[in-house]
Amino acid sequence: MNEEQIQHYGDALYDAWRERRTIAPLLEQEPDITLADAYRIQLRYIERRVAAGETIVGKKIGVTSKPVQDFLGVFQPDFGQLTSGMVYQEGDVIDLGTLIQPKAEAELAFVLKEDLQGPGVTAMDVIRATDYVVPCFEIVDSRITDWKIRIQDTVADNASCGVYVLGKTKGDPRKLDITLAGMVLEKNGELHSTGVGAAVQGSPANAVAWLANTLGELGIPFKAGEVILSGSQSALVPVVDGDELVCTVGGLGSCRVKFSGRSAV
Amino acid sequence: MSMEITLSREDIVRLCERVEGAQTRAYAIPKLTDEYPGMTIGDGYAVQLELRRRFLARGHKQVGWKAGLTSKAKMKQMGVDVPSIGFLTDRMARPENAAISTADLVHPRVECEVAFVMKDELKGPGCTAGAVLAATDYVLPAVEIIDSRFSGFKFDLPSVVADNGSSARFVGGGRARYAQDLDLRTLGVVLEKNGEIVAMGASAAVLGHPAEAIAMLVNILAELGESLPAGSFVMSGGITEAIAVKPGDSVIARFQELGSVSMRFVE
């Protein structure tokens, strides 16, 4: 795709995000979009948000489980950028009015104490470079109508990122089995579903290593202090006004989040 | 739950012989309710206890019990609000790392469970998860090899209870731990077959906490007029879905904090 097309679709996604509405799947409009094109569209969308005053605070990794990869017909994860406007603190109530068609995912987040420069990064480097891990919720959202996404659509749409909340309990990955740590998700006081770290690329550290290597090839920096959401360990949970979710990572701790208001769809 | 017995002693013995034949010679039979549509859960347990009586009379030793249908999803699917239980004998036990023959099984499946070994006797009714933890000597990881004797693994609650809760084989292993040293609610589990992850979950999938399943088992035993003896080995129910296995398959279950349990299957 030429630069004009890239800008067009990046701007269309930015406008849809700002106006809380959806657009038709990009692949319906432009059947030949490649994955590389999709990342360029994502970059344009994020540049628009940065130009409007946000800063880049981290990355999210998506499409990390085998069922989702099978569904989208891909063999690797994808990634999006986390911006300052996406951050909620634990205890905040998430205003669904700022979102379009949100769903929650329970994850493990990494915070780096050293830069990770790929290619050549292994899971062992990830543990070494990690300051701490925390349980977190990512609230994914799609600017694409009815979540009718293929891999190019979700990549262009910043990996369907909405907002996120980090828990307050920090863990050291040298003292915690992040691969076998259980994930228990409760919705409104009832057990919703369970999972385990291994659901993410065999281990969340593998997903972060993948990201470091992918960013390295694209020349995108991956810096100390950045937050990395490593990928969903739970089922996707649609949320409405009044819902409360708690995720607990075995051996680590919990993250609790409440929702109010109405999303656009 | 009603433990009312509606079948005659003659019918119970007849059904027991049918189940015993299917278990011993490894063939599938239609579910029992096809012939006895009015069969109750109490009838199912009467058949199961008759089966146990016959096994014990032949010199098998009972080593404990198992809880089944302990996930909310499975109970909802079956239209019941209680798990089922089944007895475990020494003949069903296989050592860790064993080669397990499938020749004497119908359609075996494996699932990951947290197992409890009791230091004190427990009696219902009114047994709680707290009482279970206080009476527990240690917990360990286990893999249960279930094998419904009913065609297509299709059954209802009275039939599966009569079939001893699909009990077939079990392997305990890994690392023994004191229950109070662990959060038994959030233990992660990964089941691998031939090196590939085939099922995952966390222990809360079992009634919110595995000790809750043991408490329900003790309360069911009370309705049958029995207690859970000290020394019992008790499996609390599948954390993961059950995965079919065949000869040549190698299985390893990896548990957070509890190590792993492995086995392979042969002709």
XYZ file of C-alpha atoms in Angstrom, chain A:
265
model
C 0.000 0.000 0.000
C 1.230 3.501 -0.669
C 1.728 6.074 2.072
C -1.497 7.846 1.173
C -3.553 4.664 1.704
C -1.770 3.927 4.974
C -2.557 7.413 6.265
C -6.159 7.136 5.092
C -6.856 3.967 7.076
C -4.813 5.067 10.092
C -6.780 8.304 10.207
C -10.077 6.425 9.760
C -9.259 4.257 12.797
C -8.183 7.313 14.816
C -11.446 9.094 13.992
C -13.495 5.979 14.849
C -11.677 5.687 18.200
C -12.181 9.382 19.002
C -15.854 9.338 18.026
C -16.622 5.942 19.645
C -17.954 4.304 16.507
C -16.978 1.423 14.270
C -15.869 1.146 10.669
C -16.192 -1.734 8.195
C -13.380 -4.341 8.256
C -10.397 -2.895 6.388
C -10.023 -6.113 4.406
C -13.522 -5.584 2.984
C -12.408 -2.206 1.676
C -8.890 -3.228 0.678
C -8.528 -7.014 0.172
C -4.760 -6.943 -0.440
C -3.592 -5.435 2.877
C -0.499 -7.290 4.099
C 0.524 -7.734 7.726
C 3.322 -5.196 7.158
C 0.772 -2.705 5.789
C -1.399 -3.340 8.854
C 1.458 -2.453 11.238
C 2.103 0.738 9.243
C -1.591 1.655 9.590
C -1.317 0.975 13.348
C 1.715 3.255 13.539
C -0.233 6.050 11.825
C -3.210 5.604 14.196
C -0.896 5.753 17.227
C 1.015 8.748 15.810
C -2.287 10.589 15.678
C -2.956 9.790 19.340
C 0.557 10.879 20.308
C 0.157 14.090 18.290
C -3.011 14.729 20.307
C -1.032 14.599 23.559
C -0.652 10.952 24.639
C 2.677 9.237 25.255
C 3.762 5.635 24.588
C 3.971 3.757 27.898
C 4.320 0.147 26.750
C 3.181 -2.652 24.492
C 0.496 -5.311 24.429
C 0.842 -8.752 22.942
C -2.264 -10.306 21.431
C -3.291 -13.487 19.621
C -1.113 -15.527 21.982
C -3.313 -18.596 22.476
C -3.610 -21.468 20.063
C -7.443 -21.259 19.756
C -7.244 -17.554 18.806
C -4.353 -18.183 16.393
C -6.336 -21.016 14.797
C -9.407 -18.765 14.570
C -7.447 -15.997 12.814
C -5.400 -18.462 10.743
C -2.000 -17.269 12.008
C 0.950 -18.922 13.720
C 2.294 -16.040 15.774
C 1.052 -13.315 18.121
C 0.561 -9.673 17.245
C 1.267 -6.485 19.187
C -0.084 -3.014 19.811
C 1.123 0.103 21.620
C -0.022 1.161 25.086
C -0.526 4.897 25.510
C -0.930 7.105 28.555
C -4.632 7.540 27.794
C -5.280 3.808 28.262
C -4.065 3.582 31.860
C -6.391 2.972 34.797
C -5.243 2.390 38.386
C -6.603 -0.518 40.404
C -9.597 0.785 42.321
C -10.654 3.143 39.513
C -14.050 2.512 37.932
C -13.744 2.052 34.188
C -16.182 4.265 32.304
C -17.686 2.106 29.571
C -18.845 5.319 27.905
C -15.292 5.757 26.627
C -15.383 2.378 24.843
C -17.221 0.872 21.893
C -17.645 -2.906 22.298
C -15.383 -3.844 25.234
C -14.407 -7.280 26.554
C -12.076 -8.009 29.469
C -9.085 -10.384 29.506
C -7.005 -11.425 32.529
C -3.257 -11.293 31.933
C 0.168 -11.085 33.489
C 1.945 -7.764 32.868
C 5.713 -7.303 32.831
C 7.575 -4.114 33.729
C 11.159 -3.983 32.454
C 14.150 -2.638 34.330
C 16.456 -2.918 31.293
C 16.003 -2.322 27.567
C 15.335 -5.484 25.534
C 16.932 -5.169 22.127
C 16.060 -7.886 19.634
C 16.711 -9.874 17.544
C 18.291 -12.679 19.532
C 16.295 -12.213 22.746
C 15.354 -15.416 24.634
C 12.907 -16.051 27.475
C 15.909 -16.101 29.831
C 16.805 -12.548 28.773
C 13.211 -11.515 29.473
C 13.353 -12.760 33.073
C 16.731 -11.062 33.563
C 15.438 -7.738 32.213
C 12.148 -7.845 34.168
C 11.714 -5.547 37.151
C 8.440 -7.166 38.249
C 5.247 -8.853 37.054
C 1.672 -7.984 38.124
C -1.779 -9.420 37.485
C -3.749 -7.149 35.182
C -6.856 -6.715 33.097
C -6.772 -5.598 29.535
C -10.084 -4.286 28.275
C -9.925 -5.008 24.576
C -12.108 -3.029 22.209
C -12.564 -2.994 18.457
C -13.068 -0.097 16.110
C -14.149 -2.707 13.538
C -17.885 -3.377 13.255
C -19.097 -6.397 15.289
C -15.507 -7.540 15.968
C -15.467 -8.981 12.418
C -11.693 -8.992 12.408
C -9.060 -10.858 10.505
C -5.446 -10.532 11.529
C -4.801 -7.443 9.350
C -7.849 -5.657 10.808
C -6.878 -6.201 14.429
C -3.199 -5.337 13.841
C -4.135 -2.072 12.089
C -6.541 -1.328 14.969
C -3.651 -1.416 17.480
C -4.233 -5.098 18.294
C -7.781 -4.234 19.455
C -6.431 -2.509 22.556
C -8.856 -0.505 24.669
C -7.672 0.319 28.182
C -5.848 -1.583 30.924
C -5.525 -1.839 34.699
C -2.475 -3.124 36.565
C -2.866 -4.830 39.960
C -0.895 -3.535 42.902
C 0.871 -6.736 43.969
C 4.283 -6.884 42.333
C 6.005 -10.243 41.924
C 9.561 -11.264 41.093
C 9.608 -13.765 38.182
C 12.582 -15.447 39.858
C 10.357 -16.371 42.797
C 7.217 -17.238 40.874
C 6.499 -20.017 38.372
C 4.966 -17.764 35.713
C 4.434 -20.725 33.382
C 2.389 -22.831 35.818
C 0.811 -20.045 37.895
C -2.947 -20.535 37.806
C -5.297 -17.747 36.704
C -8.714 -17.601 38.391
C -11.238 -15.137 36.978
C -14.344 -14.203 38.967
C -17.227 -12.078 37.721
C -19.575 -10.486 40.256
C -18.422 -12.872 42.986
C -18.818 -16.062 40.964
C -16.151 -18.199 39.341
C -16.098 -17.339 35.626
C -13.184 -19.329 34.231
C -9.675 -20.523 34.983
C -6.438 -20.595 33.066
C -2.695 -20.831 33.479
C 0.405 -18.959 32.296
C 1.288 -21.675 29.792
C -1.805 -20.677 27.758
C 0.290 -17.767 26.480
C 2.804 -19.147 23.954
C 3.791 -21.922 26.384
C 4.906 -19.247 28.878
C 4.312 -15.495 29.137
C 8.103 -14.995 28.948
C 8.079 -16.597 25.474
C 5.529 -14.026 24.308
C 7.644 -11.144 25.623
C 10.751 -12.589 23.916
C 8.776 -12.818 20.661
C 7.825 -9.172 21.026
C 11.401 -8.059 21.723
C 12.591 -9.841 18.577
C 9.730 -8.552 16.428
C 10.247 -4.962 17.600
C 13.982 -5.360 17.009
C 13.357 -6.204 13.369
C 11.024 -3.238 12.965
C 13.423 -0.836 14.688
C 10.839 0.024 17.385
C 12.423 0.637 20.849
C 11.563 -1.573 23.831
C 12.687 0.363 26.865
C 13.213 -0.076 30.586
C 10.092 1.075 32.448
C 7.697 0.005 29.723
C 4.641 -2.078 30.611
C 4.068 -5.224 28.562
C 0.723 -6.977 28.640
C 1.804 -10.509 27.766
C -1.462 -11.979 26.439
C -4.779 -13.321 27.675
C -4.875 -16.274 30.067
C -8.669 -16.225 30.374
C -11.784 -16.330 28.276
C -12.984 -12.997 26.852
C -15.574 -11.500 29.185
C -18.127 -8.988 27.842
C -18.739 -6.318 30.528
C -21.693 -4.047 31.319
C -22.600 -1.355 33.856
C -22.097 -2.552 37.432
C -19.901 -5.552 36.637
C -16.946 -6.301 38.882
C -14.122 -8.634 37.851
C -11.308 -10.089 39.930
C -8.414 -12.066 38.515
C -6.001 -13.918 40.795
C -2.623 -15.257 39.717
C -1.554 -18.216 41.869
C 1.387 -17.330 44.110
C 1.163 -13.637 43.175
C -2.073 -11.779 43.901
C -5.176 -10.205 42.419
C -6.372 -7.358 40.275
C -9.898 -6.012 40.760
C -11.807 -3.822 38.332
C -15.292 -2.274 38.240
C -17.263 -0.936 35.308
C -19.927 1.724 34.995
C -21.814 3.407 32.188
C -22.671 2.162 28.706
C -20.390 1.345 25.829
C -21.297 2.601 22.353
C -22.540 -0.775 21.079
